[in-house]
mmCIF file of C-alpha atoms in Angstrom:
data_model
loop_
_atom_site.group_PDB
_atom_site.id
_atom_site.type_symbol
_atom_site.label_atom_id
_atom_site.label_comp_id
_atom_site.label_asym_id
_atom_site.label_seq_id
_atom_site.Cartn_x
_atom_site.Cartn_y
_atom_site.Cartn_z
ATOM 1 C CA MET A 1 0.000 0.000 0.000
ATOM 2 C CA THR A 2 1.578 3.249 -1.157
ATOM 3 C CA PRO A 3 1.122 6.392 0.957
ATOM 4 C CA SER A 4 -1.007 9.178 -0.410
ATOM 5 C CA PRO A 5 0.667 12.203 -2.038
ATOM 6 C CA VAL A 6 -0.682 14.418 0.746
ATOM 7 C CA LEU A 7 1.064 12.329 3.398
ATOM 8 C CA CYS A 8 4.255 12.294 1.341
ATOM 9 C CA ARG A 9 4.238 16.079 1.031
ATOM 10 C CA LEU A 10 3.463 16.429 4.735
ATOM 11 C CA TRP A 11 6.300 14.086 5.675
ATOM 12 C CA THR A 12 8.698 15.911 3.340
ATOM 13 C CA ARG A 13 7.746 19.230 4.901
ATOM 14 C CA LEU A 14 8.162 17.907 8.438
ATOM 15 C CA ALA A 15 11.494 16.249 7.629
ATOM 16 C CA GLU A 16 12.880 19.412 6.076
ATOM 17 C CA PRO A 17 15.155 21.201 8.583
ATOM 18 C CA THR A 18 14.039 24.696 9.572
ATOM 19 C CA LEU A 19 15.595 27.357 11.756
ATOM 20 C CA VAL A 20 12.324 27.814 13.662
ATOM 21 C CA ARG A 21 12.129 24.130 14.544
ATOM 22 C CA ARG A 22 15.807 24.106 15.437
ATOM 23 C CA SER A 23 15.387 27.055 17.812
ATOM 24 C CA VAL A 24 12.337 25.505 19.467
ATOM 25 C CA LEU A 25 14.195 22.203 19.799
ATOM 26 C CA SER A 26 17.158 24.017 21.381
ATOM 27 C CA VAL A 27 14.863 25.604 23.965
ATOM 28 C CA THR A 28 13.289 22.201 24.628
ATOM 29 C CA VAL A 29 16.730 20.725 25.221
ATOM 30 C CA ALA A 30 17.431 23.653 27.553
ATOM 31 C CA PHE A 31 14.268 22.742 29.491
ATOM 32 C CA VAL A 32 15.513 19.178 29.852
ATOM 33 C CA LEU A 33 18.854 20.473 31.121
ATOM 34 C CA VAL A 34 17.071 22.750 33.611
ATOM 35 C CA TRP A 35 15.039 19.773 34.792
ATOM 36 C CA ALA A 36 18.216 17.720 35.259
ATOM 37 C CA VAL A 37 19.984 20.558 37.105
ATOM 38 C CA LEU A 38 17.030 21.111 39.451
ATOM 39 C CA LEU A 39 16.775 17.392 40.111
ATOM 40 C CA GLY A 40 20.485 17.191 40.861
ATOM 41 C CA TYR A 41 20.299 20.253 43.107
ATOM 42 C CA ASN A 42 17.405 18.789 45.098
ATOM 43 C CA PHE A 43 19.207 15.470 45.380
ATOM 44 C CA VAL A 44 22.365 17.105 46.727
ATOM 45 C CA ASN A 45 20.314 19.038 49.291
ATOM 46 C CA TYR A 46 18.502 15.845 50.252
ATOM 47 C CA LYS A 47 21.751 13.946 50.807
ATOM 48 C CA HIS A 48 23.147 16.864 52.784
ATOM 49 C CA ALA A 49 20.029 17.031 54.949
ATOM 50 C CA ILE A 50 19.887 13.341 55.855
ATOM 51 C CA THR A 51 23.626 13.369 56.590
ATOM 52 C CA ASN A 52 24.080 16.572 58.591
ATOM 53 C CA ASP A 53 20.608 17.450 59.877
ATOM 54 C CA PRO A 54 18.366 14.382 59.587
ATOM 55 C CA GLY A 55 14.681 14.888 60.287
ATOM 56 C CA LEU A 56 14.497 11.472 61.974
ATOM 57 C CA LEU A 57 16.898 12.710 64.655
ATOM 58 C CA LYS A 58 14.751 15.755 65.409
ATOM 59 C CA TYR A 59 11.585 13.677 65.440
ATOM 60 C CA GLY A 60 13.067 11.096 67.819
ATOM 61 C CA ASP A 61 14.464 13.716 70.211
ATOM 62 C CA ALA A 62 11.117 15.519 70.323
ATOM 63 C CA LEU A 63 9.229 12.284 71.056
ATOM 64 C CA LEU A 64 11.764 11.231 73.695
ATOM 65 C CA ASP A 65 11.525 14.598 75.466
ATOM 66 C CA SER A 66 7.735 14.296 75.493
ATOM 67 C CA LEU A 67 7.881 10.760 76.917
ATOM 68 C CA ASP A 68 10.205 11.910 79.678
ATOM 69 C CA LEU A 69 7.214 13.673 81.250
ATOM 70 C CA ILE A 70 5.402 10.341 81.680
ATOM 71 C CA ALA A 71 6.437 8.092 84.548
ATOM 72 C CA ASP A 72 3.836 5.324 84.132
ATOM 73 C CA PRO A 73 5.041 2.607 81.728
ATOM 74 C CA ALA A 74 1.494 1.785 80.604
ATOM 75 C CA GLN A 75 0.795 5.392 79.676
ATOM 76 C CA ALA A 76 4.148 5.689 77.927
ATOM 77 C CA ALA A 77 3.419 2.501 75.955
ATOM 78 C CA ALA A 78 0.020 3.876 74.934
ATOM 79 C CA VAL A 79 1.586 7.126 73.764
ATOM 80 C CA VAL A 80 4.258 5.319 71.719
ATOM 81 C CA SER A 81 1.663 2.938 70.252
ATOM 82 C CA ALA A 82 -0.597 5.827 69.225
ATOM 83 C CA THR A 83 2.369 7.728 67.808
ATOM 84 C CA ASN A 84 3.496 4.649 65.875
ATOM 85 C CA HIS A 85 -0.005 4.184 64.441
ATOM 86 C CA TRP A 86 -0.428 7.869 63.524
ATOM 87 C CA THR A 87 3.025 8.075 61.919
ATOM 88 C CA ASN A 88 2.386 5.124 59.627
ATOM 89 C CA ILE A 89 -1.024 6.464 58.613
ATOM 90 C CA ARG A 90 0.636 9.715 57.550
ATOM 91 C CA ARG A 91 3.374 7.824 55.702
ATOM 92 C CA ARG A 92 0.768 5.896 53.715
ATOM 93 C CA GLN A 93 -1.188 9.083 52.957
ATOM 94 C CA ILE A 94 1.862 10.933 51.684
ATOM 95 C CA GLY A 95 3.297 7.927 49.868
ATOM 96 C CA LEU A 96 6.896 9.143 49.796
ATOM 97 C CA LEU A 97 8.698 6.828 52.211
ATOM 98 C CA PRO A 98 8.936 3.050 51.810
ATOM 99 C CA GLY A 99 7.820 0.596 54.468
ATOM 100 C CA VAL A 100 6.655 1.532 57.971
ATOM 101 C CA ALA A 101 8.158 3.276 60.976
ATOM 102 C CA MET A 102 8.608 1.047 64.039
ATOM 103 C CA HIS A 103 8.934 2.508 67.550
ATOM 104 C CA GLU A 104 10.455 0.625 70.471
ATOM 105 C CA LEU A 105 10.423 1.900 74.078
ATOM 106 C CA ARG A 106 12.431 0.426 76.945
ATOM 107 C CA ASP A 107 12.943 1.285 80.581
ATOM 108 C CA SER A 108 16.427 2.801 80.881
ATOM 109 C CA THR A 109 16.968 1.445 84.386
ATOM 110 C CA SER A 110 15.862 -2.166 83.991
ATOM 111 C CA GLY A 111 16.101 -2.507 80.208
ATOM 112 C CA GLN A 112 12.597 -4.012 80.150
ATOM 113 C CA VAL A 113 10.648 -3.580 76.916
ATOM 114 C CA VAL A 114 7.661 -1.276 77.404
ATOM 115 C CA TYR A 115 6.444 -1.262 73.802
ATOM 116 C CA VAL A 116 7.700 -2.941 70.632
ATOM 117 C CA PRO A 117 5.848 -3.812 67.378
ATOM 118 C CA THR A 118 5.806 -7.431 66.257
ATOM 119 C CA ALA A 119 7.502 -6.563 62.966
ATOM 120 C CA LEU A 120 10.449 -5.022 64.802
ATOM 121 C CA GLN A 121 10.800 -8.098 67.006
ATOM 122 C CA GLU A 122 10.889 -10.334 63.932
ATOM 123 C CA LEU A 123 13.434 -8.065 62.259
ATOM 124 C CA GLY A 124 15.922 -8.666 65.059
ATOM 125 C CA ILE A 125 18.016 -5.508 64.817
ATOM 126 C CA PRO A 126 20.545 -5.637 67.666
ATOM 127 C CA LEU A 127 20.608 -2.881 70.255
ATOM 128 C CA SER A 128 23.308 -0.253 70.006
ATOM 129 C CA PRO A 129 25.599 0.433 72.972
ATOM 130 C CA PRO A 130 24.372 3.293 75.195
ATOM 131 C CA GLN A 131 25.405 6.717 73.942
ATOM 132 C CA THR A 132 25.540 10.078 75.658
ATOM 133 C CA SER A 133 23.568 11.636 72.799
ATOM 134 C CA SER A 134 21.067 10.517 70.219
ATOM 135 C CA THR A 135 22.470 8.753 67.146
ATOM 136 C CA ILE A 136 21.423 7.647 63.687
ATOM 137 C CA SER A 137 22.815 4.355 62.373
ATOM 138 C CA GLU A 138 22.214 2.457 59.141
ATOM 139 C CA PRO A 139 22.470 -1.308 59.705
ATOM 140 C CA VAL A 140 21.819 -3.818 56.921
ATOM 141 C CA VAL A 141 19.417 -6.649 57.765
ATOM 142 C CA HIS A 142 18.516 -9.372 55.247
ATOM 143 C CA GLY A 143 20.049 -7.309 52.442
ATOM 144 C CA GLN A 144 17.972 -4.226 53.263
ATOM 145 C CA ARG A 145 19.417 -1.045 54.737
ATOM 146 C CA TYR A 146 17.541 0.584 57.616
ATOM 147 C CA ARG A 147 17.873 3.894 59.440
ATOM 148 C CA VAL A 148 17.768 3.525 63.213
ATOM 149 C CA TYR A 149 17.317 6.326 65.720
ATOM 150 C CA ALA A 150 18.591 5.582 69.236
ATOM 151 C CA GLY A 151 18.078 8.006 72.125
ATOM 152 C CA GLN A 152 18.141 7.650 75.889
ATOM 153 C CA THR A 153 17.087 9.613 78.970
ATOM 154 C CA PRO A 154 17.398 8.537 82.623
ATOM 155 C CA ARG A 155 13.843 7.195 82.364
ATOM 156 C CA TRP A 156 13.323 5.863 78.822
ATOM 157 C CA THR A 157 15.291 4.408 75.890
ATOM 158 C CA LEU A 158 13.685 4.954 72.493
ATOM 159 C CA ARG A 159 14.446 3.329 69.128
ATOM 160 C CA ILE A 160 12.802 4.247 65.842
ATOM 161 C CA VAL A 161 13.486 2.009 62.845
ATOM 162 C CA GLU A 162 12.497 2.768 59.263
ATOM 163 C CA MET A 163 13.532 1.436 55.854
ATOM 164 C CA LYS A 164 16.056 3.702 54.134
ATOM 165 C CA ARG A 165 14.699 5.364 51.034
ATOM 166 C CA PRO A 166 16.719 4.352 47.912
ATOM 167 C CA ASP A 167 18.319 7.171 45.952
ATOM 168 C CA ALA A 168 16.677 5.929 42.753
ATOM 169 C CA ASP A 169 13.269 6.173 44.405
ATOM 170 C CA TYR A 170 13.971 9.774 45.443
ATOM 171 C CA LEU A 171 15.152 10.731 41.948
ATOM 172 C CA ARG A 172 12.155 9.026 40.335
ATOM 173 C CA TYR A 173 9.639 10.817 42.544
ATOM 174 C CA ASN A 174 11.230 14.258 42.292
ATOM 175 C CA GLY A 175 11.731 13.873 38.554
ATOM 176 C CA ARG A 176 7.981 13.313 38.145
ATOM 177 C CA TYR A 177 7.299 16.144 40.581
ATOM 178 C CA LEU A 178 9.243 18.710 38.511
ATOM 179 C CA VAL A 179 7.795 17.751 35.116
ATOM 180 C CA PRO A 180 4.369 19.475 35.514
ATOM 181 C CA TYR A 181 6.025 22.767 36.439
ATOM 182 C CA LEU A 182 8.273 22.640 33.390
ATOM 183 C CA LEU A 183 5.344 21.715 31.145
ATOM 184 C CA LEU A 184 3.395 24.637 32.565
ATOM 185 C CA ALA A 185 6.260 27.036 31.862
ATOM 186 C CA ALA A 186 7.107 25.614 28.424
ATOM 187 C CA PRO A 187 4.382 27.409 26.386
ATOM 188 C CA PHE A 188 5.277 30.756 27.939
ATOM 189 C CA VAL A 189 8.898 30.276 26.832
ATOM 190 C CA LEU A 190 8.519 28.391 23.545
ATOM 191 C CA LEU A 191 5.838 30.691 22.107
ATOM 192 C CA PRO A 192 7.929 33.902 22.437
ATOM 193 C CA VAL A 193 10.950 32.062 21.029
ATOM 194 C CA TRP A 194 8.917 30.791 18.072
ATOM 195 C CA LEU A 195 7.471 34.246 17.392
ATOM 196 C CA SER A 196 10.841 35.971 17.713
ATOM 197 C CA VAL A 197 12.566 33.541 15.344
ATOM 198 C CA ARG A 198 9.699 33.722 12.862
ATOM 199 C CA ASN A 199 9.714 37.527 12.904
ATOM 200 C CA GLY A 200 13.500 37.582 12.763
ATOM 201 C CA LEU A 201 13.481 35.496 9.575
ATOM 202 C CA ARG A 202 10.898 37.709 7.864
ATOM 203 C CA PRO A 203 13.489 40.180 6.448
ATOM 204 C CA LEU A 204 15.449 37.233 5.066
ATOM 205 C CA GLN A 205 12.310 35.924 3.369
ATOM 206 C CA GLN A 206 11.663 39.377 1.903
ATOM 207 C CA LEU A 207 15.204 39.435 0.532
ATOM 208 C CA ALA A 208 14.702 35.973 -0.985
ATOM 209 C CA ARG A 209 11.454 37.054 -2.661
ATOM 210 C CA ARG A 210 13.100 40.177 -4.064
ATOM 211 C CA ILE A 211 15.939 38.124 -5.562
ATOM 212 C CA ALA A 212 13.478 35.545 -6.967
ATOM 213 C CA GLN A 213 11.504 38.300 -8.733
ATOM 214 C CA ARG A 214 14.558 39.689 -10.567
ATOM 215 C CA ASN A 215 15.167 39.029 -14.254
ATOM 216 C CA THR A 216 17.951 36.657 -15.193
ATOM 217 C CA ASP A 217 19.923 39.459 -16.867
ATOM 218 C CA ASP A 218 19.473 41.923 -14.000
ATOM 219 C CA LEU A 219 22.865 42.190 -12.307
ATOM 220 C CA GLN A 220 22.270 45.491 -10.543
ATOM 221 C CA PRO A 221 22.729 45.710 -6.741
ATOM 222 C CA VAL A 222 19.967 44.155 -4.662
ATOM 223 C CA GLY A 223 19.074 47.489 -3.072
ATOM 224 C CA PHE A 224 17.503 45.851 -0.025
ATOM 225 C CA ASN A 225 18.840 48.342 2.555
ATOM 226 C CA ALA A 226 18.782 45.852 5.415
ATOM 227 C CA ARG A 227 18.029 47.475 8.752
ATOM 228 C CA HIS A 228 19.229 44.503 10.747
ATOM 229 C CA ARG A 229 22.936 44.240 11.380
ATOM 230 C CA GLU A 230 22.903 40.464 10.884
ATOM 231 C CA LEU A 231 21.564 40.833 7.320
ATOM 232 C CA SER A 232 24.030 43.519 6.243
ATOM 233 C CA PRO A 233 26.905 41.061 5.527
ATOM 234 C CA LEU A 234 24.552 38.954 3.373
ATOM 235 C CA GLU A 235 23.375 41.960 1.389
ATOM 236 C CA GLN A 236 26.940 43.230 0.938
ATOM 237 C CA SER A 237 28.093 39.786 -0.204
ATOM 238 C CA LEU A 238 25.272 39.592 -2.757
ATOM 239 C CA ASP A 239 26.041 43.079 -4.075
ATOM 240 C CA THR A 240 29.744 42.191 -4.317
ATOM 241 C CA LEU A 241 28.919 38.976 -6.188
ATOM 242 C CA LEU A 242 26.630 40.832 -8.597
ATOM 243 C CA ALA A 243 29.337 43.452 -9.171
ATOM 244 C CA ARG A 244 31.856 40.727 -10.049
ATOM 245 C CA MET A 245 29.338 39.135 -12.391
ATOM 246 C CA ARG A 246 28.719 42.501 -14.091
ATOM 247 C CA GLN A 247 32.455 42.945 -14.572
ATOM 248 C CA LYS A 248 32.734 39.427 -15.969
ATOM 249 C CA VAL A 249 29.894 40.029 -18.432
ATOM 250 C CA GLU A 250 31.495 43.291 -19.513
ATOM 251 C CA ARG A 251 34.849 41.558 -20.009
ATOM 252 C CA GLU A 252 33.232 38.789 -22.019
ATOM 253 C CA ARG A 253 31.390 41.331 -24.142
ATOM 254 C CA ALA A 254 34.607 43.244 -24.809
ATOM 255 C CA PHE A 255 36.370 39.962 -25.511
ATOM 256 C CA VAL A 256 33.766 38.989 -28.105
ATOM 257 C CA GLN A 257 34.068 42.387 -29.774
ATOM 258 C CA ASP A 258 37.861 42.173 -29.867
ATOM 259 C CA ALA A 259 37.717 38.609 -31.153
ATOM 260 C CA ALA A 260 35.297 39.598 -33.913
ATOM 261 C CA HIS A 261 37.579 42.462 -34.894
ATOM 262 C CA GLU A 262 40.651 40.214 -34.866
ATOM 263 C CA ILE A 263 39.071 37.487 -36.949
ATOM 264 C CA ARG A 264 37.567 39.923 -39.481
ATOM 265 C CA THR A 265 40.987 40.721 -41.007
ATOM 266 C CA PRO A 266 42.036 37.160 -41.954
ATOM 267 C CA LEU A 267 38.527 36.453 -43.211
ATOM 268 C CA ALA A 268 38.764 39.502 -45.465
ATOM 269 C CA VAL A 269 42.148 38.262 -46.714
ATOM 270 C CA ILE A 270 40.687 34.819 -47.405
ATOM 271 C CA THR A 271 37.845 36.370 -49.388
ATOM 272 C CA ALA A 272 40.172 38.625 -51.376
ATOM 273 C CA GLN A 273 42.712 35.909 -52.173
ATOM 274 C CA ALA A 274 39.984 33.482 -53.167
ATOM 275 C CA HIS A 275 38.647 36.143 -55.521
ATOM 276 C CA VAL A 276 42.165 36.646 -56.961
ATOM 277 C CA MET A 277 42.639 32.913 -57.481
ATOM 278 C CA ALA A 278 39.303 32.656 -59.235
ATOM 279 C CA ARG A 279 39.964 35.519 -61.662
ATOM 280 C CA SER A 280 43.747 35.308 -62.117
ATOM 281 C CA GLN A 281 44.994 34.247 -65.555
ATOM 282 C CA SER A 282 48.624 33.813 -64.477
ATOM 283 C CA GLU A 283 49.966 30.748 -62.702
ATOM 284 C CA GLU A 284 52.343 32.955 -60.700
ATOM 285 C CA GLU A 285 49.485 35.149 -59.445
ATOM 286 C CA ARG A 286 47.467 32.089 -58.463
ATOM 287 C CA THR A 287 50.446 30.613 -56.611
ATOM 288 C CA GLN A 288 51.034 33.861 -54.737
ATOM 289 C CA ALA A 289 47.306 34.195 -53.951
ATOM 290 C CA GLN A 290 47.276 30.595 -52.736
ATOM 291 C CA ALA A 291 50.192 31.312 -50.389
ATOM 292 C CA HIS A 292 48.426 34.369 -48.986
ATOM 293 C CA LEU A 293 45.240 32.354 -48.656
ATOM 294 C CA GLU A 294 47.007 29.616 -46.715
ATOM 295 C CA GLN A 295 48.558 32.202 -44.385
ATOM 296 C CA ALA A 296 45.145 33.781 -43.766
ATOM 297 C CA ILE A 297 43.602 30.372 -43.100
ATOM 298 C CA ALA A 298 46.427 29.517 -40.685
ATOM 299 C CA ARG A 299 45.952 32.815 -38.885
ATOM 300 C CA THR A 300 42.202 32.265 -38.698
ATOM 301 C CA SER A 301 42.738 28.754 -37.321
ATOM 302 C CA HIS A 302 45.217 30.123 -34.797
ATOM 303 C CA LEU A 303 42.754 32.798 -33.653
ATOM 304 C CA ALA A 304 39.978 30.216 -33.362
ATOM 305 C CA GLN A 305 42.225 27.992 -31.238
ATOM 306 C CA GLN A 306 43.076 30.967 -29.032
ATOM 307 C CA LEU A 307 39.379 31.708 -28.578
ATOM 308 C CA LEU A 308 38.753 28.099 -27.563
ATOM 309 C CA ASP A 309 41.678 28.171 -25.128
ATOM 310 C CA LEU A 310 40.498 31.409 -23.536
ATOM 311 C CA ALA A 311 36.941 30.113 -23.287
ATOM 312 C CA ALA A 312 38.258 27.009 -21.516
ATOM 313 C CA LEU A 313 39.871 29.163 -18.844
ATOM 314 C CA ASP A 314 36.785 29.210 -16.638
ATOM 315 C CA GLU A 315 36.880 31.557 -13.678
ATOM 316 C CA ALA A 316 36.521 28.721 -11.180
ATOM 317 C CA GLN A 317 39.262 26.627 -12.849
ATOM 318 C CA ARG A 318 41.720 29.383 -13.594
ATOM 319 C CA PRO A 319 45.081 28.793 -11.907
ATOM 320 C CA ALA A 320 46.313 31.246 -9.345
ATOM 321 C CA PRO A 321 48.575 34.044 -10.635
ATOM 322 C CA ARG A 322 52.293 33.348 -10.297
ATOM 323 C CA ASP A 323 55.421 35.460 -10.157
ATOM 324 C CA LEU A 324 57.219 35.554 -13.530
ATOM 325 C CA ASP A 325 60.075 37.411 -15.207
ATOM 326 C CA VAL A 326 58.190 38.514 -18.323
ATOM 327 C CA ALA A 327 61.311 39.680 -20.208
ATOM 328 C CA GLN A 328 63.138 36.392 -19.718
ATOM 329 C CA TRP A 329 60.047 34.358 -20.628
ATOM 330 C CA LEU A 330 59.556 36.373 -23.844
ATOM 331 C CA ARG A 331 63.190 35.851 -24.830
ATOM 332 C CA ALA A 332 62.756 32.107 -24.430
ATOM 333 C CA ALA A 333 59.530 32.193 -26.476
ATOM 334 C CA LEU A 334 61.223 34.173 -29.269
ATOM 335 C CA ALA A 335 64.119 31.724 -29.284
ATOM 336 C CA GLN A 336 61.685 28.851 -29.837
ATOM 337 C CA ALA A 337 59.880 30.756 -32.625
ATOM 338 C CA ALA A 338 63.113 31.881 -34.359
ATOM 339 C CA PRO A 339 63.522 28.871 -36.738
ATOM 340 C CA GLN A 340 59.965 29.229 -38.053
ATOM 341 C CA ALA A 341 60.389 33.003 -38.422
ATOM 342 C CA MET A 342 63.650 32.573 -40.336
ATOM 343 C CA ALA A 343 61.995 30.082 -42.664
ATOM 344 C CA GLN A 344 59.314 32.647 -43.442
ATOM 345 C CA GLN A 345 61.868 35.473 -43.640
ATOM 346 C CA ILE A 346 60.343 37.253 -40.652
ATOM 347 C CA GLU A 347 62.568 39.316 -38.408
ATOM 348 C CA LEU A 348 61.833 39.027 -34.689
ATOM 349 C CA SER A 349 62.924 41.626 -32.155
ATOM 350 C CA LEU A 350 62.163 42.354 -28.504
ATOM 351 C CA ASP A 351 62.363 45.763 -26.896
ATOM 352 C CA ALA A 352 62.352 44.982 -23.181
ATOM 353 C CA PRO A 353 64.445 45.647 -20.071
ATOM 354 C CA ASP A 354 66.784 43.024 -18.705
ATOM 355 C CA THR A 355 64.227 41.927 -16.130
ATOM 356 C CA LEU A 356 60.510 42.606 -15.826
ATOM 357 C CA PRO A 357 59.035 40.781 -12.808
ATOM 358 C CA ALA A 358 55.250 40.557 -12.726
ATOM 359 C CA ARG A 359 52.483 38.475 -11.158
ATOM 360 C CA LEU A 360 50.118 37.225 -13.861
ATOM 361 C CA ASP A 361 48.010 34.388 -15.211
ATOM 362 C CA LEU A 362 50.522 32.342 -17.209
ATOM 363 C CA PRO A 363 48.087 30.385 -19.470
ATOM 364 C CA ALA A 364 46.273 33.581 -20.482
ATOM 365 C CA PHE A 365 49.600 35.347 -21.075
ATOM 366 C CA GLU A 366 50.840 32.455 -23.240
ATOM 367 C CA SER A 367 47.644 32.597 -25.299
ATOM 368 C CA ILE A 368 48.060 36.327 -25.898
ATOM 369 C CA VAL A 369 51.730 36.041 -26.918
ATOM 370 C CA HIS A 370 51.243 33.051 -29.198
#
């Protein structure tokens, strides 16, 4: 099944790279980078907080200070049980922390357990040695890391155990948490960028339309008068290119005129000598006319070959100018042409200084001399 022409045109248009789409895509990538930076910043703050100022430590100290006002073990157990129940309800409602929080209360004097959940008993986390201040430890039990708060007063010893939140879980949650804010801000950033790029390209489109409407033989300056500084180099480059093309056309026109003038003389000689040969009654006159005719034909052939050689020297393929001693090169050329000149009884001479350095196009110079 072949796709419809409409779908093909739509796909071609969408696949075509555009500056507007590129700018919008760049801003979108910037949004992704902002999201990654914010996520990394929050993660660093989170790691710093749980290391240097953990909330579990503050929570445990506050609960332990409150329990220190209760002397009756039954009342203290009821308070810890209610606190344990309330804390886990809030954890389930918020849905951020894994597992449950488990509170254990002991009598500091006798070491007797006042309150302990069944799950904590089954977990079997060993007690830490008594400390002068509250501590946070992270033991590993059955391959799972836990965070354990341990605090003690003269009356009570409190332990709070919770499963440590994995870093990947924190990054996953906060990554999803930041996405709606970025999506909310995206239209307010992408729309101005799209409008600014679209409006910024409008002068360039106007310049393109003006160039497209010009005749093929119109090599005058564009005359766009770009107000934007970024478009000025483009306009100047176009005007410079058109100026070079005008100069090239003028040179070619002058070249054609000169070539026509140069080739007119041998053609006139050919015509005249052919007329002489046709009407001459003397063998000597016909022989002389034939010699002149052959010379004119040779000159015409030479001029035609020169025209072909010069036409082959395209501007893009023309070799770079080179430094040359013109006087010495001409002497060598005359020396090569001397035997042929002597055979035709032609005297060659060169009026030139000893040296004449110049920087020129050697193939074009050879064509002119020959």
